[in-house]
XYZ file of C-alpha atoms in Angstrom:
568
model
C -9.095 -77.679 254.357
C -11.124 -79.650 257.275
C -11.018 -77.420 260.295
C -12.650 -79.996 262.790
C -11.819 -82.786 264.494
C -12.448 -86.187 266.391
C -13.768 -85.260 270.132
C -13.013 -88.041 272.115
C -15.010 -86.634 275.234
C -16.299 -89.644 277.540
C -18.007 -87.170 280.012
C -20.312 -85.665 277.182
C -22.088 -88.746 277.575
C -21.674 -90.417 280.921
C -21.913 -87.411 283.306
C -21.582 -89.990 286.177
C -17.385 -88.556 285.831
C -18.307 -85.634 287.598
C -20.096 -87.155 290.613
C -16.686 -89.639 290.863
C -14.360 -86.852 290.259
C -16.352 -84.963 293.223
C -15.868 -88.273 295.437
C -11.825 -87.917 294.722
C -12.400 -84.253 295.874
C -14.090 -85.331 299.082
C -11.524 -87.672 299.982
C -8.982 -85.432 300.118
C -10.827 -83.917 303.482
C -10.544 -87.637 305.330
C -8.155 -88.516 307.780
C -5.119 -90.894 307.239
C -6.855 -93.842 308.945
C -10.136 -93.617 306.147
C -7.422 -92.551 303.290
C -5.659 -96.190 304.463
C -9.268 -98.030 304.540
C -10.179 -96.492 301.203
C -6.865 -97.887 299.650
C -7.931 -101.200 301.010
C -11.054 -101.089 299.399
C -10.032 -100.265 296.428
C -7.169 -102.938 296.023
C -9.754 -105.906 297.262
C -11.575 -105.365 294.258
C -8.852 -105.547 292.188
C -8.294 -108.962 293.295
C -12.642 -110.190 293.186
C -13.932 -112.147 290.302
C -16.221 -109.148 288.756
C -18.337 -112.024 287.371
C -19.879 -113.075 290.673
C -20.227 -110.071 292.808
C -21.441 -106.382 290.776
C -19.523 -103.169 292.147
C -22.456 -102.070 294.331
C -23.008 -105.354 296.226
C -18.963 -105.332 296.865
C -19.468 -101.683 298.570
C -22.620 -102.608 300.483
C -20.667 -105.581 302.218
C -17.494 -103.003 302.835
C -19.891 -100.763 304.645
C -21.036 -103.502 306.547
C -17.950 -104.943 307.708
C -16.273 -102.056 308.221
C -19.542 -99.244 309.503
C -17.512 -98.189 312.782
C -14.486 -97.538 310.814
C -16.352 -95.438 308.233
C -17.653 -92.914 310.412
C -16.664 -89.752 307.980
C -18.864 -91.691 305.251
C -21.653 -90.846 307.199
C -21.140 -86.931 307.938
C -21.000 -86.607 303.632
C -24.183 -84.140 303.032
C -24.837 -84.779 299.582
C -24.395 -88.547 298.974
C -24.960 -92.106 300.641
C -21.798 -94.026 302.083
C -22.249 -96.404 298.866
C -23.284 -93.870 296.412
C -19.294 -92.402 297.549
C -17.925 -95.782 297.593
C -18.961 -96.598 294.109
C -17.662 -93.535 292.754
C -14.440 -93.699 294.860
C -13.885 -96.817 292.797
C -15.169 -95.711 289.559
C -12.590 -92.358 289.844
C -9.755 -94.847 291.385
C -10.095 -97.095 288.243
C -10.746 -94.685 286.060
C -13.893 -95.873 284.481
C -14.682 -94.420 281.274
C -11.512 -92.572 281.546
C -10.223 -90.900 278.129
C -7.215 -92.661 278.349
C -9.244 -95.837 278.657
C -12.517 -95.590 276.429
C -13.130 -95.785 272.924
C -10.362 -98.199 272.203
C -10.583 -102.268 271.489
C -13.736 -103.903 271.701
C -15.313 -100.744 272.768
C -18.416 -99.459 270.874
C -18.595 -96.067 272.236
C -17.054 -93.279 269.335
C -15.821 -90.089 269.327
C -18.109 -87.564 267.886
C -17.001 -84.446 265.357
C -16.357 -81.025 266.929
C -14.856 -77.579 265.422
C -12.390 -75.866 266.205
C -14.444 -72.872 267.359
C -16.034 -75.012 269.472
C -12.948 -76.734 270.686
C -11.680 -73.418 271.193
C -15.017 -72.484 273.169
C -14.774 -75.432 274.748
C -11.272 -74.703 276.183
C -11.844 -71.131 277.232
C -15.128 -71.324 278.240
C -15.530 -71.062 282.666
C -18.861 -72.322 281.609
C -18.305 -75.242 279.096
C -17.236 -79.026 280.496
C -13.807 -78.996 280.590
C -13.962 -76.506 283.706
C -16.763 -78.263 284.992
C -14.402 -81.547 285.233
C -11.573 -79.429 287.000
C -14.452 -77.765 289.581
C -15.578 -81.080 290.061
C -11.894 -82.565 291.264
C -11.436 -79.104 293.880
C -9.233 -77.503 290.839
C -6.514 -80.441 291.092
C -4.917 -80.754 287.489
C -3.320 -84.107 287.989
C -6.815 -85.788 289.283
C -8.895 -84.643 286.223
C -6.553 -85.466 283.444
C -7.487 -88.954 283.352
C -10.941 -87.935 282.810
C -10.219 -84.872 279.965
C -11.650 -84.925 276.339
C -8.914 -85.562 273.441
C -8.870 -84.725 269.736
C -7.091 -87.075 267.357
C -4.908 -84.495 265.438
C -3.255 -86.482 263.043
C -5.765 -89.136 261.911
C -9.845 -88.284 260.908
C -10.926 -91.353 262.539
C -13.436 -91.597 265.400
C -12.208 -94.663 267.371
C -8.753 -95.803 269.032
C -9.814 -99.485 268.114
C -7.099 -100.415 265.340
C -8.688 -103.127 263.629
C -11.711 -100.278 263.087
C -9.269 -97.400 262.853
C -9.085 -94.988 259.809
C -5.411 -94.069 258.754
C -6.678 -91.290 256.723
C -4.037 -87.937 257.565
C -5.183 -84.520 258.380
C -2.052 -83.079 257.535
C -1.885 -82.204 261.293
C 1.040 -82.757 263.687
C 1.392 -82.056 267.343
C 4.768 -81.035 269.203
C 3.961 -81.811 273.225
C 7.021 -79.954 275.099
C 7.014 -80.637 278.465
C 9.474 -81.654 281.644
C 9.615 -77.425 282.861
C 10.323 -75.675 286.159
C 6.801 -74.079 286.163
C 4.330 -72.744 284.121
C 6.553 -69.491 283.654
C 8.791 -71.049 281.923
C 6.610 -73.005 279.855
C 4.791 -69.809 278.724
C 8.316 -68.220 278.378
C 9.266 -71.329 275.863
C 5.961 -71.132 274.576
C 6.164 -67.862 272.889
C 9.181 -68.639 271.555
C 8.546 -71.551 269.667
C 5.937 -70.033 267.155
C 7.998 -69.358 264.088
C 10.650 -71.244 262.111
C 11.853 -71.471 258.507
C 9.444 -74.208 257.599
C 7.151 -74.534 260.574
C 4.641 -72.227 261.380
C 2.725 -73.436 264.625
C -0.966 -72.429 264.101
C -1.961 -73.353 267.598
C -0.135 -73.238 270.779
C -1.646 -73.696 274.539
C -0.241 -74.804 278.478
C -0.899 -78.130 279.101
C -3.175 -79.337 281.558
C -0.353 -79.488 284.327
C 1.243 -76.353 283.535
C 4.762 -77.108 283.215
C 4.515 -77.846 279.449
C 3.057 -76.957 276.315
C 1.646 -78.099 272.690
C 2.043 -76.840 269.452
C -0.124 -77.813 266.439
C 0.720 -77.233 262.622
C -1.095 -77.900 259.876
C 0.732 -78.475 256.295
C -0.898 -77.943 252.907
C -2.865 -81.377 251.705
C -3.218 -80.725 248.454
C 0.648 -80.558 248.394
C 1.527 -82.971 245.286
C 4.335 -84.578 247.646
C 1.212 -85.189 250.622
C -1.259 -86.465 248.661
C 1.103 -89.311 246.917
C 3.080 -90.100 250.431
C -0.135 -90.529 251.651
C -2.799 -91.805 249.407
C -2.682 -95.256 250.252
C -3.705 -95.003 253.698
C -2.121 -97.765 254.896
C -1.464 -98.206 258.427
C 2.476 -98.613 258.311
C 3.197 -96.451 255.588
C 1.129 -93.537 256.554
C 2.593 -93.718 260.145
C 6.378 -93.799 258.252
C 5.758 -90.666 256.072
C 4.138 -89.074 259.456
C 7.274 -89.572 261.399
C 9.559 -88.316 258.617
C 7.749 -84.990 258.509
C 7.782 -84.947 262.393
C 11.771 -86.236 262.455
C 12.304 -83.218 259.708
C 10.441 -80.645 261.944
C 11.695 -81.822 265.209
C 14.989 -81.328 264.501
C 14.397 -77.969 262.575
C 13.116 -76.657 265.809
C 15.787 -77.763 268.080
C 18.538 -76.636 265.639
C 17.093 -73.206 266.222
C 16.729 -73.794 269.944
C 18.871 -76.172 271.620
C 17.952 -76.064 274.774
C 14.513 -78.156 274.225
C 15.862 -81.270 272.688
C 15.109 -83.213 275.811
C 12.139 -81.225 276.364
C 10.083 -82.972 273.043
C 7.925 -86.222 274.126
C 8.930 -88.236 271.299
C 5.843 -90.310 271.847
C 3.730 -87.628 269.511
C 5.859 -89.087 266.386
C 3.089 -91.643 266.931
C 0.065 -90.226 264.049
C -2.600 -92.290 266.102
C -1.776 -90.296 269.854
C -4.756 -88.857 271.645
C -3.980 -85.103 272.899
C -5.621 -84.081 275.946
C -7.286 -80.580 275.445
C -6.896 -78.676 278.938
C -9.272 -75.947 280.789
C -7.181 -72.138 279.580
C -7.985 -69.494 282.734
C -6.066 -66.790 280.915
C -6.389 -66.339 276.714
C -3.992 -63.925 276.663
C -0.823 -65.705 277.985
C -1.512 -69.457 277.974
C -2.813 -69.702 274.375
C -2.811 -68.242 270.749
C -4.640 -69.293 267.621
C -4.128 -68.426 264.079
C -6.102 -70.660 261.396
C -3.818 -68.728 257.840
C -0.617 -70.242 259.364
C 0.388 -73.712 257.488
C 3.701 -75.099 257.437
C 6.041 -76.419 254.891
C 5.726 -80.229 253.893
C 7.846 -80.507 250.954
C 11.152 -79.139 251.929
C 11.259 -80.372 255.652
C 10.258 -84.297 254.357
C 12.962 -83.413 251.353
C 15.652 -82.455 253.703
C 14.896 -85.292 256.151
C 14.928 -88.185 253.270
C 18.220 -86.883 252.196
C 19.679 -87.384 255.285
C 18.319 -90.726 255.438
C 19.700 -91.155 252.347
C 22.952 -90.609 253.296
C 23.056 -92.638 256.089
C 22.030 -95.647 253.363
C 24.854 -94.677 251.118
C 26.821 -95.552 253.648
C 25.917 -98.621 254.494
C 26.224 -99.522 251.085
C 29.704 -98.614 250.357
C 30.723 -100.511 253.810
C 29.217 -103.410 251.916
C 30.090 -102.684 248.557
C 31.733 -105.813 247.612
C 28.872 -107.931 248.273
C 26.166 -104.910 246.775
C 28.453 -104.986 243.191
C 28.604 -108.688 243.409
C 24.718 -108.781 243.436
C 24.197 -106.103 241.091
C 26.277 -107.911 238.518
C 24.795 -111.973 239.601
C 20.959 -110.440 239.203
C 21.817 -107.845 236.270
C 20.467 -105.047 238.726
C 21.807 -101.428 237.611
C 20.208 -100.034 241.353
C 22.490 -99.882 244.135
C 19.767 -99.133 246.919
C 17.814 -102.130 245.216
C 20.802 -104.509 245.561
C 21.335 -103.418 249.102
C 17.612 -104.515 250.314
C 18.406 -107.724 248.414
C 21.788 -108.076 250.378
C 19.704 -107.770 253.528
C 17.433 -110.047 252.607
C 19.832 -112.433 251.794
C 21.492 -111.999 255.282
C 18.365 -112.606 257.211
C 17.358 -115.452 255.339
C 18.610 -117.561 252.637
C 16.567 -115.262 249.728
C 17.348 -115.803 245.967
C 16.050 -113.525 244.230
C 15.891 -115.372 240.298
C 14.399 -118.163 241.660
C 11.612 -116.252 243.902
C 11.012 -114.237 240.498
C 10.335 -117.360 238.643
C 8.618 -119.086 240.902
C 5.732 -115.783 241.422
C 5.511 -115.084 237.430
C 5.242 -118.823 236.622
C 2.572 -119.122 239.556
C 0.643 -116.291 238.391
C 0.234 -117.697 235.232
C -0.941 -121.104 235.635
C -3.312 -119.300 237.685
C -4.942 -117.732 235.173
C -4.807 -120.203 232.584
C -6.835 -122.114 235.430
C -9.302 -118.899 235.477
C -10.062 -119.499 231.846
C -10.694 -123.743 231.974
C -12.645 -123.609 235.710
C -15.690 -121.254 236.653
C -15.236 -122.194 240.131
C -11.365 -121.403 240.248
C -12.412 -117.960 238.172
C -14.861 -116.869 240.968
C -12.610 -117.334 243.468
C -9.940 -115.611 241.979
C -12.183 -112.640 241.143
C -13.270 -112.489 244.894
C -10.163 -112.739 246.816
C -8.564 -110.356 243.938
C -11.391 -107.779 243.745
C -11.244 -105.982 247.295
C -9.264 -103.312 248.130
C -8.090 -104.886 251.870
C -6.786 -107.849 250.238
C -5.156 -105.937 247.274
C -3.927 -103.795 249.992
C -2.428 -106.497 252.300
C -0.727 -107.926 249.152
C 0.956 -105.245 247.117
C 2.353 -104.218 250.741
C 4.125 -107.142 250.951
C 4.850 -108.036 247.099
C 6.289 -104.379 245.974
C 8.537 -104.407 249.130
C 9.871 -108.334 247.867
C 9.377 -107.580 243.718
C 8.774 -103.834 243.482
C 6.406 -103.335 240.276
C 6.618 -106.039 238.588
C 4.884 -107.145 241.802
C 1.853 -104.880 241.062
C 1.674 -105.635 237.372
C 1.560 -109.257 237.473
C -1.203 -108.925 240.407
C -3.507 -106.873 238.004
C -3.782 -109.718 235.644
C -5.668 -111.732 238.425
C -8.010 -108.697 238.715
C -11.570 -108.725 236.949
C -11.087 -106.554 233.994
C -14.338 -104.887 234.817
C -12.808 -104.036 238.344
C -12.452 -100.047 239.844
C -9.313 -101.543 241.429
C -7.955 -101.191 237.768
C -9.026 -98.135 237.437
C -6.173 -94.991 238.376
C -9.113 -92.612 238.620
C -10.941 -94.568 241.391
C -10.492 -94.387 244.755
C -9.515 -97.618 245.837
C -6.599 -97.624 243.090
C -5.159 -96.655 246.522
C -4.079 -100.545 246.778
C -1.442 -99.392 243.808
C 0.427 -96.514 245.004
C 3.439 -98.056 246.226
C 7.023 -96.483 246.759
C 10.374 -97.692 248.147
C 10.249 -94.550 250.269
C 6.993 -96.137 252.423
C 9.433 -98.542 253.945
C 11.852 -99.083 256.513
C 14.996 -100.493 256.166
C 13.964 -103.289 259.068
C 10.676 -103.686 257.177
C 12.545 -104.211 253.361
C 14.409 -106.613 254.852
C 11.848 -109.135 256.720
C 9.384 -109.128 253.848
C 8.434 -112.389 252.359
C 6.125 -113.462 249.718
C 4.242 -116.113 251.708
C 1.750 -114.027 252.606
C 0.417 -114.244 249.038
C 1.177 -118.232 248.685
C -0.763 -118.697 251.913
C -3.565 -117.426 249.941
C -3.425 -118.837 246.765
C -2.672 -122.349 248.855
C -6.234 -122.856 249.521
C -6.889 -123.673 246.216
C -6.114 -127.836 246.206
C -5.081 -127.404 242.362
C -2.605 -124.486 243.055
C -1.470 -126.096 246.223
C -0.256 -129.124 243.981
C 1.142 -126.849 241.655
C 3.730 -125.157 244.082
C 4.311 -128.532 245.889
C 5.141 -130.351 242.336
C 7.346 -127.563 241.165
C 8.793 -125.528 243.414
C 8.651 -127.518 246.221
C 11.720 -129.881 248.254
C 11.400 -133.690 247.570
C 12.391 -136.094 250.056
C 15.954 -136.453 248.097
C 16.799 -132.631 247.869
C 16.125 -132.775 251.593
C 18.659 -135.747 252.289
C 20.797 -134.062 250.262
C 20.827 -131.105 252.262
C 20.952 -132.940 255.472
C 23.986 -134.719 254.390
C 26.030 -131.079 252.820
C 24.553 -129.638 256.540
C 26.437 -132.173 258.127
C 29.587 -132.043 256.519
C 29.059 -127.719 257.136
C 28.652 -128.245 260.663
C 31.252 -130.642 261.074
C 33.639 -128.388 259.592
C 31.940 -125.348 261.673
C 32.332 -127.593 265.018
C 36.014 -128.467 264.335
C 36.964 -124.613 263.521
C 35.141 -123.828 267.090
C 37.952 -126.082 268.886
C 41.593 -124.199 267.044
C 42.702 -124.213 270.840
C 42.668 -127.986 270.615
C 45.694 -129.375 268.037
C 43.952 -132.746 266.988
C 40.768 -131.251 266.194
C 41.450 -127.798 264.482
C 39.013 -127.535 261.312
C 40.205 -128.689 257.808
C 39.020 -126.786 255.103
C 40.410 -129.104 252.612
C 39.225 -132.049 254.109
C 35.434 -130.354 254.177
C 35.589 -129.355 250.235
C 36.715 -132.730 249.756
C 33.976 -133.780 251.221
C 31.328 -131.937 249.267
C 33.907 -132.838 245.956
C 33.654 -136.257 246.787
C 29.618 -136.183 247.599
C 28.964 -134.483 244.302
C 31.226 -136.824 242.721
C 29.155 -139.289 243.280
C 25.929 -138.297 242.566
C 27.108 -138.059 239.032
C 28.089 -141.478 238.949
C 24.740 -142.783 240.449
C 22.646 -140.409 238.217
C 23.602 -141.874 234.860
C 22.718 -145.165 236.727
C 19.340 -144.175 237.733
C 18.254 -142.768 234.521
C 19.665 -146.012 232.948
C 17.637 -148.372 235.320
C 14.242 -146.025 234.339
C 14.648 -147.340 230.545
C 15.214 -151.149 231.782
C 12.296 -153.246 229.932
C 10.717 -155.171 233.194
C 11.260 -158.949 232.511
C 8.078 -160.283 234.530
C 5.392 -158.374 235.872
C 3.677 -159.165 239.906
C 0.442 -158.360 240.881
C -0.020 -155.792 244.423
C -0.672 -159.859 246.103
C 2.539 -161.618 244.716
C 4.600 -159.823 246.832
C 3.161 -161.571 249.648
C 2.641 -164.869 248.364
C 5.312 -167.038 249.699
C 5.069 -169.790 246.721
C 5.409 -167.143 243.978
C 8.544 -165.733 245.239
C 9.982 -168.887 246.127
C 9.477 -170.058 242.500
C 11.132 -166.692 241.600
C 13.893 -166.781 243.402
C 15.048 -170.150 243.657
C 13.663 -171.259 240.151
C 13.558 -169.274 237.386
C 16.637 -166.757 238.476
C 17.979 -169.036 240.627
C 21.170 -168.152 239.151
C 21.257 -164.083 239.368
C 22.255 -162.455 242.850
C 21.282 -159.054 241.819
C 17.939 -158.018 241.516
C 16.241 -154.733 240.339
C 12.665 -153.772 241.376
C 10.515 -150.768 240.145
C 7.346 -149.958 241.711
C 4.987 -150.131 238.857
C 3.009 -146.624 237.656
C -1.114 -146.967 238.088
């Protein structure tokens, strides 16, 4: 089991956070006049264009216009007026602050530490954590900004989440907080160390005092870890993280209710920093205990059946529709039909059709694969890497479930690891209902995958020639639409005697549409046999002579006239 961590500590390598910690320290020795002119200085910059003036040049012209006012600047024994300035507004913006570095577009990464030395570097008077609190005159809400962190959840060196790794540590963090005083945080503290499933293996005050933080560590080669999991996917790993924390959380404040409000619910969040304080006294503001691991299965078991429950019941208040679906699509699931009824109320979904349409796509694909080298490379690239395999079972096992996964294989190179269940980045594969929300189940689309498979001009034509509206279906719609909203529009206005709705009158309407369609149909298909009596070249429909000869000639007897556009 990994015993380190992710440091993110921004004062390890730019020291300059001491020097503007020190100039927040000195300020707190000015009068109210400077305090006011420092506040001013730091809100004009704000406002500049950073592009055309640099942060020393902006202090140089503050001392100049302001010299007379800035008479304490001058008394400071250890530093120039702009030396302070600069890193007055490098603490007052918090440059390089922890909360602010190593996150998007930033290069700078956090570097592996462990836990002895996290521990050393905690307890230490002489290591950099109480170096940063000297540095600030000992004030506790002025150096937090500025504090290392440890990622406890995630072994990933960077807050940037296009470059973050969702890989678990099987570590979770409970941040109490919102006490009287640091008494009663110890007090609570002590307290909370020992529970039927959870067994904290490191506790300490918070940087403030009036709080605490608990870590616990769970076994990972747990059978039930290592599948929920495995595929290290941003969304699911964050929804198994929060059922374990949900499942614990409430575990702990069964036992004690008194700190239900007490829990920052912001640490059910696996990719939160947690600020690692300076501990003055080992004995009563912190414990340690590496043996202690905590309980994974039975808490996440326990929590899942209560969510469970909760879904049973919104099944049976919509167990009409669920049986009605079950029995239309032949499903014998009840929690499958449910996700299908949501999907159906969010958007008009149908399920046989989307079935067909994905199976029958999939294979013209790869018949394609087989006649075209170009069509086969391109397949075997986009199918062949494990982000894109990734992207698109996520979306395709929470529309198809595995039949999803099993018609994707076929478009992988049979040479491929990603076919391979012994190789890593089979990870693309391990799928489960249980990864995903209720919300999520119920906004999930295939497009995704036909955005991708669009780009090829051949496919593209495929979907658009087969699946896809024609310009009739579409007036055909429009037409039903308006006879809907009609009826809709009338049913709005029952105050109104003359115009209550008529539902009659509207399935008359649709009756009497269809009706005719059926008449018109046998018509059509008749006129497609007709045998064309003369043939026109693309000019003789614009040469006045020819159709004049046509029409007042040779049929000058006929008043009805059928044209067909003839087939090149």
């Amino acid at each position: 089991m990994n015993h380190n961590y992710y440091y993110f500590s921004t004062h390890t390598t730019h020291p300059q956070i001491y020097s503007r910690l020190a100039a927040y320290a000195t300020s707190q020795k000015f009068d109210a006049e400077t305090m006011d002119l420092l506040d001013m200085f730091v809100n004009n910059f704000k406002k500049l264009n950073t592009q055309q003036i640099t942060p020393l040049d902006y202090c140089s012209r503050f001392i100049k216009k302001h010299k007379d006012e800035l008479y304490e600047l001058d008394e400071l024994a250890d530093t120039t007026s702009k030396e302070f300035l600069f890193n007055f507004l490098g603490y007052s913006l918090q440059w390089k602050a922890s909360t602010r570095s190593f996150g998007k577009n930033c290069k700078l990464q956090a570097h592996e530490i462990s836990e002895e030395e996290l521990i050393d570097e905690m307890t230490n008077p002489k290591a950099s954590i109480k170096k940063l609190l000297d540095a600030s005159g000992g004030n506790l809400s002025a150096v937090k900004p500025f504090l290392p962190a440890v990622m406890i959840s995630l072994w990933t060196n960077t807050r940037d989440k296009s470059k973050m790794t969702y890989k678990h540590t099987g570590k979770f963090c409970f941040d109490f907080d919102k006490f009287t005083d640091k008494k009663e945080a110890i007090y609570w503290m002590k307290k909370v160390w020992s529970f039927k499933n959870i067994n904290p293996y490191f506790r300490f005050i918070s940087p403030r005092g009036k709080g605490f933080k608990i870590f616990c560590q769970v076994d990972i080669s747990n059978p039930d870890f290592k599948a929920d999991f495995a595929s290290q996917d941003n969304e699911v790993v964050k929804k198994h993280h929060k059922v374990w924390y949900d499942g614990a959380m409430k575990e702990i404040v069964s036992q004690f209710p008194e700190l239900k409000d007490r829990i920052d619910p912001g640490t059910n969040d696996p990719t939160r920093l947690t600020y690692i304080p300076f501990i003055s006294n080992k004995t009563t503001d912190f414990k340690y205990d590496v043996s202690r691991i905590s309980e994974y299965t039975q808490i996440v078991q326990n929590e899942r059946k209560i969510e469970h429950e909760k879904l049973l019941k919104k099944i049976s208040e919509n167990q009409v529709e669920v049986d009605k679906i079950m029995k239309e699509q032949n499903i014998t699931c009840q929690e499958e039909a449910y996700n299908l009824f949501l999907k159906k109320k969010s958007y008009n979904f149908d399920l046989e059709f989307e079935k067909e349409k994905f199976i029958k796509l999939i294979d013209f694909i790869e018949e394609q694969t087989h006649k075209d080298s170009r069509i086969e490379d391109w397949v075997a690239e986009k199918f062949n890497t494990y982000l894109s395999l990734q992207k698109l079972s996520w979306v395709l096992y929470g529309v198809f479930g595995e039949m999803a996964l099993e018609q994707i294989k076929r478009l992988i190179p049979a040479d491929s690891n990603k076919l391979d269940e012994d190789h890593g980045d089979y990870r693309w594969a391990l799928r489960s209902m249980d990864d995903y929300s209720e919300e999520t189940l119920k906004s999930l689309t295939p497009a995704p995958f036909y955005a991708m498979v669009r780009k090829l001009p051949i496919v593209n034509d495929f979907i658009s020639e087969n699946f896809g509206a024609s310009s009739q279906n579409l007036s055909d719609f429009k037409i039903l639409n308006d006879y809907y909203e009609t009826y809709i529009r009338n049913k709005n206005l029952e105050d109104d005697e003359n115009n209550q709705a008529d539902l009659n009158e509207f399935l008359d309407d649709i009756t009497g549409y269809v009706d005719k369609k059926k008449v018109r149909l046998p018509l059509i298909e008749e006129f497609d046999n007709l045998t064309a009596e003369i043939t026109l070249g693309p000019n003789d429909y614009l040469d006045k002579d020819v159709m004049h000869d046509l029409f007042q000639n040779k049929y000058s007897d006929k008043r009805i006239f059928f044209f067909k556009k003839p087939v090149r």
